[in-house]
mmCIF file of C-alpha atoms and ligand atoms in Angstrom:
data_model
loop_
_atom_site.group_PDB
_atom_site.id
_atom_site.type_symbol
_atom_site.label_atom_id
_atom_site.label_comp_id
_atom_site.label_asym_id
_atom_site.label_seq_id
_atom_site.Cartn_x
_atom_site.Cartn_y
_atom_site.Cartn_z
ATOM 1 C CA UNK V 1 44.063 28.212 -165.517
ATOM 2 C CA UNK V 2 40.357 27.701 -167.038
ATOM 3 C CA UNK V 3 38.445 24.827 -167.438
ATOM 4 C CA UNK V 4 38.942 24.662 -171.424
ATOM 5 C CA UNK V 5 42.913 25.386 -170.634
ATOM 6 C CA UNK V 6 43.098 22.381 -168.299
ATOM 7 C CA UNK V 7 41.496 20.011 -170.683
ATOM 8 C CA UNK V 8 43.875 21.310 -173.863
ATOM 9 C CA UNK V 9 46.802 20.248 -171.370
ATOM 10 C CA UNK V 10 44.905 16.816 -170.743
ATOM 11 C CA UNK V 11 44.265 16.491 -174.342
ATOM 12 C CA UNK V 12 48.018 17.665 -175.192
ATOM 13 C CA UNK V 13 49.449 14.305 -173.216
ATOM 14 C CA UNK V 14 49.591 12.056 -175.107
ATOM 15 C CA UNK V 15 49.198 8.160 -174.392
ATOM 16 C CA UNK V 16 52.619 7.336 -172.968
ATOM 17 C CA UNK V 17 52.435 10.074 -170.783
ATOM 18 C CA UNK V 18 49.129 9.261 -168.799
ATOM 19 C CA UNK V 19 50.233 5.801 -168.619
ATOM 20 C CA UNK V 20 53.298 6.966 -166.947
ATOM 21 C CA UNK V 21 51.175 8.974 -164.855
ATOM 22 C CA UNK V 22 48.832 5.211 -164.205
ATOM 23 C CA UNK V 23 51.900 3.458 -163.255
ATOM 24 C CA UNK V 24 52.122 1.854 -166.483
ATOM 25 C CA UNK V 25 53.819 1.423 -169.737
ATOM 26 C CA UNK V 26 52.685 2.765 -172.497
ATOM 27 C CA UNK V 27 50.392 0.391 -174.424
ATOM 28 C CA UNK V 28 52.376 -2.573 -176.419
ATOM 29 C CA UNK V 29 51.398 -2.958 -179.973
ATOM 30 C CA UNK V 30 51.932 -6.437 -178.676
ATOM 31 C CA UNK V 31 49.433 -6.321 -176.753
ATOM 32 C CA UNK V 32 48.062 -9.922 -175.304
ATOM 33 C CA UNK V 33 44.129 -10.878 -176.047
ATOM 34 C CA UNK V 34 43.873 -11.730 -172.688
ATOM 35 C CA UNK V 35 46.112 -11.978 -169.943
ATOM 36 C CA UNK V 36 48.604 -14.278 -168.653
ATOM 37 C CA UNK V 37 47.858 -16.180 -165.574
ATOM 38 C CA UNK V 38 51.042 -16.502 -163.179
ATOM 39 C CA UNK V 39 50.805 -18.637 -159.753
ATOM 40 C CA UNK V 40 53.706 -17.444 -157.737
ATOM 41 C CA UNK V 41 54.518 -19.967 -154.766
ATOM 42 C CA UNK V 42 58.120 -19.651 -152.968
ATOM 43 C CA UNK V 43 59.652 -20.307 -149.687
ATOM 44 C CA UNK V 44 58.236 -24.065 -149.245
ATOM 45 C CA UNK V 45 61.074 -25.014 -146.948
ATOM 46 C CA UNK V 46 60.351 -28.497 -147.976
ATOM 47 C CA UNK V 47 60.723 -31.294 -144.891
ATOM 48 C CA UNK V 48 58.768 -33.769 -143.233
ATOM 49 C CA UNK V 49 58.436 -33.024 -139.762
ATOM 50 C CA UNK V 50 54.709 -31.636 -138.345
ATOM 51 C CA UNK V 51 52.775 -32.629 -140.957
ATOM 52 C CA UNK V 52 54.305 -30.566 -143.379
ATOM 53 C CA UNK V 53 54.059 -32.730 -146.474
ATOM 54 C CA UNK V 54 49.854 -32.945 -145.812
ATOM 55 C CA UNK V 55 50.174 -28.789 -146.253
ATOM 56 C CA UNK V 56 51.964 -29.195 -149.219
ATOM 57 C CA UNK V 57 49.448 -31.766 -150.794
ATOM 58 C CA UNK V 58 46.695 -28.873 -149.699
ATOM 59 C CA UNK V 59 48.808 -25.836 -150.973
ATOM 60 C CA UNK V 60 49.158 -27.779 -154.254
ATOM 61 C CA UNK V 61 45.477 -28.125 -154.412
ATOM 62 C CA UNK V 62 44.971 -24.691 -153.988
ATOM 63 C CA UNK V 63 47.270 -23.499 -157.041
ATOM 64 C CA UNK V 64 45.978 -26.092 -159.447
ATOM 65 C CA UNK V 65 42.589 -24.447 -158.700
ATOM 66 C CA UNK V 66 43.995 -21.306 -160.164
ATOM 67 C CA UNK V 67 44.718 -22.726 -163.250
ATOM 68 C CA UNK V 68 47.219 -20.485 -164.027
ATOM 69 C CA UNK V 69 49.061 -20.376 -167.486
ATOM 70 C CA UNK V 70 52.319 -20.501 -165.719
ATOM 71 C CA UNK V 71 53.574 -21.507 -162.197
ATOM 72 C CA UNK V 72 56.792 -20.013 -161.199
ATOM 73 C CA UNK V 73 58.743 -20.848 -157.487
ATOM 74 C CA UNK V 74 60.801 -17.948 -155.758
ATOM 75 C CA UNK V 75 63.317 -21.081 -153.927
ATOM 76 C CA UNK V 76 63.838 -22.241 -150.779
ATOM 77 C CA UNK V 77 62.615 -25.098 -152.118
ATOM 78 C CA UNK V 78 63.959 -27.167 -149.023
ATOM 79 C CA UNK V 79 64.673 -26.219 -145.914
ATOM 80 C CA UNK V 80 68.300 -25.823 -144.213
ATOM 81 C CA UNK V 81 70.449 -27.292 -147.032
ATOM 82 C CA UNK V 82 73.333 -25.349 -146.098
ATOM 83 C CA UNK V 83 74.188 -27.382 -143.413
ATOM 84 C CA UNK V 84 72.630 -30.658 -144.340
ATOM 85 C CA UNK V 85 74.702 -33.733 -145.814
ATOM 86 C CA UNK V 86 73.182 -34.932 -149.357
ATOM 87 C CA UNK V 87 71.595 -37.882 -147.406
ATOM 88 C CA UNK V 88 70.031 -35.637 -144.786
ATOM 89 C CA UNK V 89 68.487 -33.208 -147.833
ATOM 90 C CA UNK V 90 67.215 -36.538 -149.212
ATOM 91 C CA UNK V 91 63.720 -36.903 -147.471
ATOM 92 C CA UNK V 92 63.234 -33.037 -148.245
ATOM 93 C CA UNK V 93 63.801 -32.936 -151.471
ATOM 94 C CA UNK V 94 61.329 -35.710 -151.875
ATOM 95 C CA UNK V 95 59.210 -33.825 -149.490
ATOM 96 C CA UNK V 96 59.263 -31.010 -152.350
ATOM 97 C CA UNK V 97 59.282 -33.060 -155.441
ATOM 98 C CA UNK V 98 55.709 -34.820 -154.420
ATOM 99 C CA UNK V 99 54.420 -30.753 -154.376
ATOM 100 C CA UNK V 100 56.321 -30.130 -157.662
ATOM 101 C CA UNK V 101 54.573 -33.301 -159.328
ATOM 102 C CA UNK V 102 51.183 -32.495 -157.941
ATOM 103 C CA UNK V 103 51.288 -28.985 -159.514
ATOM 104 C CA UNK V 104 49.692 -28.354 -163.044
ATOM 105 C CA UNK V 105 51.397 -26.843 -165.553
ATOM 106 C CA UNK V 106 54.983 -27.779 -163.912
ATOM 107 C CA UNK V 107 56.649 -25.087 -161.788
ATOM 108 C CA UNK V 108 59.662 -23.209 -163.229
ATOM 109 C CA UNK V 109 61.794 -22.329 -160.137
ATOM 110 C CA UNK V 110 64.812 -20.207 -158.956
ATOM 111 C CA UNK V 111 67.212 -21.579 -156.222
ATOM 112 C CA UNK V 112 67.064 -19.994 -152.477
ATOM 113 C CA UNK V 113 70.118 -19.945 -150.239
ATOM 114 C CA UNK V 114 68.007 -23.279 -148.247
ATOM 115 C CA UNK V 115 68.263 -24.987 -151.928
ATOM 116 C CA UNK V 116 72.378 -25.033 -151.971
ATOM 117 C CA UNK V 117 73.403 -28.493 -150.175
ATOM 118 C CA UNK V 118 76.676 -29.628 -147.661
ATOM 119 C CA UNK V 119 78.427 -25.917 -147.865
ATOM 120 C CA UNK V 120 79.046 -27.494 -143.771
ATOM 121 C CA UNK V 121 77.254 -30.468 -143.421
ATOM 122 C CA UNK V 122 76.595 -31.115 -139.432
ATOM 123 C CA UNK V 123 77.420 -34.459 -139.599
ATOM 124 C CA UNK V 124 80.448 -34.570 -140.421
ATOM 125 C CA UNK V 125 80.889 -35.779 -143.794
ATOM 126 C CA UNK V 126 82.584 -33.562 -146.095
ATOM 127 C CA UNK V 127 81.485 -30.445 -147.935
ATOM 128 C CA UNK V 128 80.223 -30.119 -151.247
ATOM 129 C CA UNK V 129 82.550 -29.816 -153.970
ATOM 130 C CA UNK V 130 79.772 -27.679 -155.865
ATOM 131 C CA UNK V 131 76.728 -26.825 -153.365
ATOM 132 C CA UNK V 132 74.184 -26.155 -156.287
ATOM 133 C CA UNK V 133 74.650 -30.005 -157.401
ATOM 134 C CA UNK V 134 72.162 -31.441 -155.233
ATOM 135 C CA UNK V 135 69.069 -28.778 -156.393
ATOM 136 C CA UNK V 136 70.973 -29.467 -160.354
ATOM 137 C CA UNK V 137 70.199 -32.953 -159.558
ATOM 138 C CA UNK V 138 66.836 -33.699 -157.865
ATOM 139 C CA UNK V 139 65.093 -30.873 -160.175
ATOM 140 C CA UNK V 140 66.141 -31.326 -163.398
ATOM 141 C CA UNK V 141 67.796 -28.092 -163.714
ATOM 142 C CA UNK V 142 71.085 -27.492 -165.633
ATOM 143 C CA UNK V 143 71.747 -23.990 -165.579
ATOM 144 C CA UNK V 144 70.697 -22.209 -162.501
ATOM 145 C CA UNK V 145 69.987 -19.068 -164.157
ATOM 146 C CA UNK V 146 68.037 -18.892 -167.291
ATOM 147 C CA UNK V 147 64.849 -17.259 -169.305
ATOM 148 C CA UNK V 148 62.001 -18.384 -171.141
ATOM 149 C CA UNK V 149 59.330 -17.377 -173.518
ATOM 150 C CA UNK V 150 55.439 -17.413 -173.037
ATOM 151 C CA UNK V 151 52.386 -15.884 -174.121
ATOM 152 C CA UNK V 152 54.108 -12.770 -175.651
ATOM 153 C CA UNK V 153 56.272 -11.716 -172.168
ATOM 154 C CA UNK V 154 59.923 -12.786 -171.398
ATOM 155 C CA UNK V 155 60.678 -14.458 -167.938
ATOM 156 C CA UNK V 156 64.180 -14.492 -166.666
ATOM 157 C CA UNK V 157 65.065 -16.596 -163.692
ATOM 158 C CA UNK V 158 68.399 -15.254 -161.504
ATOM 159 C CA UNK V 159 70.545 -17.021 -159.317
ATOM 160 C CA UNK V 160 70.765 -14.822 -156.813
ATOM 161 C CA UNK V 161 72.635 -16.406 -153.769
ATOM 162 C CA UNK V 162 76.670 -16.184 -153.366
ATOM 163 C CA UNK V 163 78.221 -18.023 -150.406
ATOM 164 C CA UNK V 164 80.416 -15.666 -148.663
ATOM 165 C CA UNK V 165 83.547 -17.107 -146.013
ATOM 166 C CA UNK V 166 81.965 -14.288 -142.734
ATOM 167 C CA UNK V 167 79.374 -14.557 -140.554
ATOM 168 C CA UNK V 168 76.211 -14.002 -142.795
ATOM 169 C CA UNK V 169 77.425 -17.275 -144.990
ATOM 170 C CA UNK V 170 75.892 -15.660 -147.796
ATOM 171 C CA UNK V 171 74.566 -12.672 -149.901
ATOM 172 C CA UNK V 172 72.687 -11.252 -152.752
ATOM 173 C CA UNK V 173 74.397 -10.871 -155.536
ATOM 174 C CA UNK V 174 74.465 -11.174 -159.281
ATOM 175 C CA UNK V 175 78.199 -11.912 -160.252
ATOM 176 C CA UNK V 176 79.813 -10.616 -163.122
ATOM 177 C CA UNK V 177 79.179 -14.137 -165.319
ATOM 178 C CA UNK V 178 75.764 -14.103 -164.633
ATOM 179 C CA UNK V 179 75.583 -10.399 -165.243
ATOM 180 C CA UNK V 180 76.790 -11.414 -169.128
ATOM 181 C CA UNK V 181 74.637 -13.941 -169.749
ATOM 182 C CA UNK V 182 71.650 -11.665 -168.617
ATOM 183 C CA UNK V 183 72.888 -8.310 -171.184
ATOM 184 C CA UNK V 184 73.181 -11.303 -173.753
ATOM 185 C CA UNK V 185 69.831 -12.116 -172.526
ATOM 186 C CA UNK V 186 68.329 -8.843 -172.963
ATOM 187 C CA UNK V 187 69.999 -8.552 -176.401
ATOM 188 C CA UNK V 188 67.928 -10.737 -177.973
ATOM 189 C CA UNK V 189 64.493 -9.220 -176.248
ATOM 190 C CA UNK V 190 62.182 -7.058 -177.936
ATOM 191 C CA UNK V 191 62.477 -3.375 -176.389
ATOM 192 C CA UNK V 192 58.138 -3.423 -175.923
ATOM 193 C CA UNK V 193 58.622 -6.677 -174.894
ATOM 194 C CA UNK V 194 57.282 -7.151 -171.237
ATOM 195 C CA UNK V 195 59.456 -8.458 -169.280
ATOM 196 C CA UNK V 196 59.335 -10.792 -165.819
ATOM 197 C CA UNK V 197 62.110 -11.474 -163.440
ATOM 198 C CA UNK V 198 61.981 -13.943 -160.902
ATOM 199 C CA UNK V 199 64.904 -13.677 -158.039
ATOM 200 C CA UNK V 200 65.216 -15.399 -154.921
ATOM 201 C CA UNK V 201 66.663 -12.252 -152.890
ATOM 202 C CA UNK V 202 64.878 -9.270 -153.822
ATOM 203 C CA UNK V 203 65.884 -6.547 -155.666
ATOM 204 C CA UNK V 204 63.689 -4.035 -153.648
ATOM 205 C CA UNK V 205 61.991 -4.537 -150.548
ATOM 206 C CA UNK V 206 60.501 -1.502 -147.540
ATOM 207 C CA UNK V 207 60.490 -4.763 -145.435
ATOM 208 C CA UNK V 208 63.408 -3.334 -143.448
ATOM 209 C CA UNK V 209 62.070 0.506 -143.084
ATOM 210 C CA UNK V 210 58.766 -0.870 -142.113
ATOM 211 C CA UNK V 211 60.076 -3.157 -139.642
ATOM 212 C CA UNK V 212 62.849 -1.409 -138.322
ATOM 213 C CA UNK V 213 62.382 2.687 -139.060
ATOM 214 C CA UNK V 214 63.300 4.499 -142.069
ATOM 215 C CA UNK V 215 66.747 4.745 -141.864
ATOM 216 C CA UNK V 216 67.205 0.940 -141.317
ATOM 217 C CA UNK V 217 69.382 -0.665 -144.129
ATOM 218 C CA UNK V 218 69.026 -4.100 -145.817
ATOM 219 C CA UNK V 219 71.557 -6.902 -144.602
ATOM 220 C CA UNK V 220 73.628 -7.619 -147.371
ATOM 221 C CA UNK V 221 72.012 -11.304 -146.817
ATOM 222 C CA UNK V 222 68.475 -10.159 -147.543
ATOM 223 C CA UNK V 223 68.677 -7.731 -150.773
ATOM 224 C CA UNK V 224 71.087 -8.219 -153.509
ATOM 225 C CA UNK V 225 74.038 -5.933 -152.885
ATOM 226 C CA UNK V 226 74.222 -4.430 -156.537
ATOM 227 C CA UNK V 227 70.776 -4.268 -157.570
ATOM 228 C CA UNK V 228 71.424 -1.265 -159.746
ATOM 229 C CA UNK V 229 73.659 -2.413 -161.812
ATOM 230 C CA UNK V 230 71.091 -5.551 -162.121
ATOM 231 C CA UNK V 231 68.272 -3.434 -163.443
ATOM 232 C CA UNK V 232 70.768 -0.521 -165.195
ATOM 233 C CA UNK V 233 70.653 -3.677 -167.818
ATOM 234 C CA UNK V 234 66.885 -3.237 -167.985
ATOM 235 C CA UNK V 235 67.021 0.542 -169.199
ATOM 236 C CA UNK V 236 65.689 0.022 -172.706
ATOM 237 C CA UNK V 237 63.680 -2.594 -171.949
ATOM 238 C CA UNK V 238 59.969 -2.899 -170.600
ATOM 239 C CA UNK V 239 60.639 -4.855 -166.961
ATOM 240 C CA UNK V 240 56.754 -5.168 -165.283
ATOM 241 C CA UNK V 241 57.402 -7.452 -162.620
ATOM 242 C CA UNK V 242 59.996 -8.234 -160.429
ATOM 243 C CA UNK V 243 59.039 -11.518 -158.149
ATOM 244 C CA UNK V 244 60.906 -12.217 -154.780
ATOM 245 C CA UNK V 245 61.015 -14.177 -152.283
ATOM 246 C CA UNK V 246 63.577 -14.833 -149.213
ATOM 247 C CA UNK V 247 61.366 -12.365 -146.759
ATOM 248 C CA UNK V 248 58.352 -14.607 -145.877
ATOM 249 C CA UNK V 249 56.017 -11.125 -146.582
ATOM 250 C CA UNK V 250 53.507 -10.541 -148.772
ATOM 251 C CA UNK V 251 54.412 -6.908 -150.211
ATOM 252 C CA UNK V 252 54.324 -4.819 -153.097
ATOM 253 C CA UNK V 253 56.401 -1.676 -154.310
ATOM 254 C CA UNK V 254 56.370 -0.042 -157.757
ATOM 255 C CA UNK V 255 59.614 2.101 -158.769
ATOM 256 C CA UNK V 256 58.744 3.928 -162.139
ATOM 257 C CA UNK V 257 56.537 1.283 -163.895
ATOM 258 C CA UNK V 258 57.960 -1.512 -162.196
ATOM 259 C CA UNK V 259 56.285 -3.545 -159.724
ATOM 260 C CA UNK V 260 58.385 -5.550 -156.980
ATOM 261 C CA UNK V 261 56.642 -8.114 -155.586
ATOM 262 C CA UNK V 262 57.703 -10.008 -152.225
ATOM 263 C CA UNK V 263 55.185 -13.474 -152.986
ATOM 264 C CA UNK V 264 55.169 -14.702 -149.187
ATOM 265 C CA UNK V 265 55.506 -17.819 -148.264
ATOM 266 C CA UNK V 266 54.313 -21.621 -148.372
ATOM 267 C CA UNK V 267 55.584 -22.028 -145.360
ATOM 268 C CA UNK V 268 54.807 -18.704 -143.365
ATOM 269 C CA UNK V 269 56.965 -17.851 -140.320
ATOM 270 C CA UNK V 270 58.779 -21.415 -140.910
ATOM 271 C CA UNK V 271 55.788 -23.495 -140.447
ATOM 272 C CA UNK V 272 54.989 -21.673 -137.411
ATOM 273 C CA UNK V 273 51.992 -20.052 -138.616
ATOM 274 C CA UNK V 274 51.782 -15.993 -140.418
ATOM 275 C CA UNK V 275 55.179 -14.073 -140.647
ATOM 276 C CA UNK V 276 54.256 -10.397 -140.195
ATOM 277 C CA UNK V 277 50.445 -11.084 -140.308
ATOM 278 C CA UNK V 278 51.425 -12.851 -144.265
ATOM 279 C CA UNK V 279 49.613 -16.025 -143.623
ATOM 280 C CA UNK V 280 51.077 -19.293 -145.078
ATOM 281 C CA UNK V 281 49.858 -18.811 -149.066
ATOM 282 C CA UNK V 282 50.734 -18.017 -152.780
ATOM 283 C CA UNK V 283 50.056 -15.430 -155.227
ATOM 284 C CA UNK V 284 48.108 -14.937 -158.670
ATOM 285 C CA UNK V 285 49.378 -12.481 -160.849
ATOM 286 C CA UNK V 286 47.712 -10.969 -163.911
ATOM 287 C CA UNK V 287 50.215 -10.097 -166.280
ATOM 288 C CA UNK V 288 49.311 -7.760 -168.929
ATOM 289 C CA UNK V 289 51.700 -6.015 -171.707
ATOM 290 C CA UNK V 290 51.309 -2.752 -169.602
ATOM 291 C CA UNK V 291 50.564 -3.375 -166.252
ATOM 292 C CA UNK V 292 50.317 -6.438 -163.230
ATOM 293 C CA UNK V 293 47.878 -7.429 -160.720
ATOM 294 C CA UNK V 294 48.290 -9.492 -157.402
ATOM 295 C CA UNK V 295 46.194 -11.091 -155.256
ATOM 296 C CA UNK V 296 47.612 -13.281 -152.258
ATOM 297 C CA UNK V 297 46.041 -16.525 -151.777
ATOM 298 C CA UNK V 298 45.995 -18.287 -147.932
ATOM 299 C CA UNK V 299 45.707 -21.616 -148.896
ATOM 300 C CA UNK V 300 44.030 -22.278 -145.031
ATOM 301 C CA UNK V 301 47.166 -24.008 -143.178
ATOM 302 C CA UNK V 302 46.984 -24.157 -139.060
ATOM 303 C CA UNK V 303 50.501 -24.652 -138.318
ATOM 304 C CA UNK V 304 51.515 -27.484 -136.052
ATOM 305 C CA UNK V 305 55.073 -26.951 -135.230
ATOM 306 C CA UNK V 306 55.529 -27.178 -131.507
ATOM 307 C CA UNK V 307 56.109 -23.505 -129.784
ATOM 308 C CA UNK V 308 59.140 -25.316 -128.589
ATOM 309 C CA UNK V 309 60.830 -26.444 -131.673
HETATM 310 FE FE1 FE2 W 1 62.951 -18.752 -147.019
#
C-alpha cells in the first residue's frame, strides 16, 4: 500500500477509533477543564503494635501533600476483625480513625474482609449477629455499598466480601441485592459519563499468573467469583477505572479501555516491610473523561515488626 494510501486509511478513522486504538475512550463532550485528583490508600490493617500508628501519622502526611480532590480507601481498614471480639477491634479502629481524621478532604472507603468484626471471636464471647456492624458503627457508614458524584465522573463503592461456612471463610462476590442496586445505579448514569469503581477484592488481577505461572487460577478468596456479570452491567457505560485492593501489589491491567488498578498497600507485606518489591505506599490517580494515570507513592516506612512475630 503507498504512502498517500496509508494516510487516507489514517485519515478515514475517525476519532473513536484511534482512541480505541490509545487505550482510551473516545473524547467526552463532558470533558473536565482539568483533571480530577484521586489519592488511593487501602490495606492499612489498622493496630497498634510496632509503631504502627507513628506510620500512619507519616502516611497521612504524605497524602495530604497530594492534595488530591478526592481520597478514596480500598478496606482493610483494620486488621484481623474476623476473629476479634468488638472490644479487641476497639484500639484498632481508633488506631484507623486518628489516620481517617488526619486526612484532608475525608476518605470515602469500601469494607475489606479485615473490616467485618466477631464472625469467631477468639475469646470466646459470642459472634456477631451482623459482622459489618462494627465498621457501620465506628465509620459513619450506613450502607456498605454506595456511589457518589464529583467533578463530572461517577464513583461507585462495592461491598465485595461474602462470608462463606468452608475453609477460605470468605469470597468475592457481588450478591444478587447488591447486583440491583448497582443496574439501578447505572440507570441513572450518563452513558459518556466516566465512571470509577472502587472494590475491595479485585475484579481483575495477573497477580496469580505472575506469581504462580500462567495457568494458575485465582482463589475464589482473592478475585470476585462473578466478575463478569459485575462489569456485563457496565456495557453501555464508560467504566475508566477499576481500584482494588486485598493483594498488597502495586499493579496495573487495562481490558478494552478499562484500567484495573491493584493500589498496594499502607501496610506492605503486613507491616513487615515491601510485599512483592510494592513498598508500603499509596497511589495518585489522574482521572480524565477519557483516560487515567497512576503513580505509586512510598510514603518512606522501615518496618519494625519483629522477624518473629
Ligand atoms: Fe489486606
Amino acid at each position: 500500500m503507498s504512502l498517500i494510501r496509508n494516510r487516507r486509511v489514517l485519515l478515514g478513522l475517525g476519532a473513536a477509533t484511534l482512541a480505541l486504538l490509545a487505550g482510551r475512550w473516545p473524547e467526552s463532550p463532558a470533558a473536565a477543564a482539568r483533571p480530577l485528583k484521586v489519592a488511593f490508600f487501602t490495606d492499612i490493617h489498622a493496630r497498634t503494635e510496632w509503631d504502627t500508628p507513628e506510620a500512619l501519622a507519616q502516611a497521612a502526611a504524605a497524602i495530604n501533600a497530594q492534595q488530591a480532590d478526592v481520597v478514596l480507601c480500598g478496606g482493610d481498614m483494620i486488621t484481623d476483625g474476623y476473629d476479634a471480639s468488638p472490644a479487641m477491634a476497639a484500639p484498632r479502629w481508633e488506631a484507623y480513625r486518628a489516620l481517617h481524621a488526619a486526612i484532608h478532604p475525608e476518605p470515602v472507603s469500601v469494607v475489606g474482609n479485615h473490616d467485618l468484626v466477631g464472625v469467631e471471636p477468639a475469646d470466646g464471647s459470642s459472634p456477631a449477629a451482623d459482622p459489618r456492624a462494627e465498621v457501620r458503627a465506628w465509620m459513619n457508614m450506613p450502607q456498605t455499598y454506595r456511589s457518589f458524584d464529583q467533578g463530572g465522573f461517577h464513583f461507585i463503592l462495592l461491598d465485595s466480601i461474602e462470608l462463606t461456612p468452608d475453609e477460605l471463610k470468605y469470597r468475592g462476590f457481588i450478591g444478587p441485592e447488591q447486583m440491583d442496586w448497582l443496574r439501578a445505579d447505572l440507570a441513572r448514569v450518563a452513558a459518556d459519563t466516566p465512571i470509577v469503581v472502587v472494590t475491595h477484592i479485585p475484579l481483575l488481577t495477573g497477580f496469580y499468573q505472575m506469581t504462580g505461572g500462567i495457568g494458575e487460577p485465582v482463589p475464589a478468596n482473592r478475585g470476585v467469583v462473578n466478575n463478569r456479570e459485575v462489569l456485563a452491567a457496565f456495557e453501555n457505560h464508560r467504566l475508566l477505572a477499576v481500584l482494588q485492593g486485598h493483594l498488597h501489589v502495586n499493579e496495573l491491567l487495562r481490558w478494552k479501555n478499562t484500567t484495573f488498578i491493584t493500589g498496594g498497600a499502607v501496610c506492605g507485606k503486613w507491616w513487615r516491610g515491601p510485599w512483592h518489591e510494592t513498598p508500603e505506599g499509596f497511589g495518585v490517580l489522574l482521572l480524565h473523561p477519557d483516560r487515567v494515570e497512576w503513580e505509586y507513592h512510598p510514603y518512606g516506612w522501615e518496618a519494625r515488626r519483629p522477624a518473629s512475630q
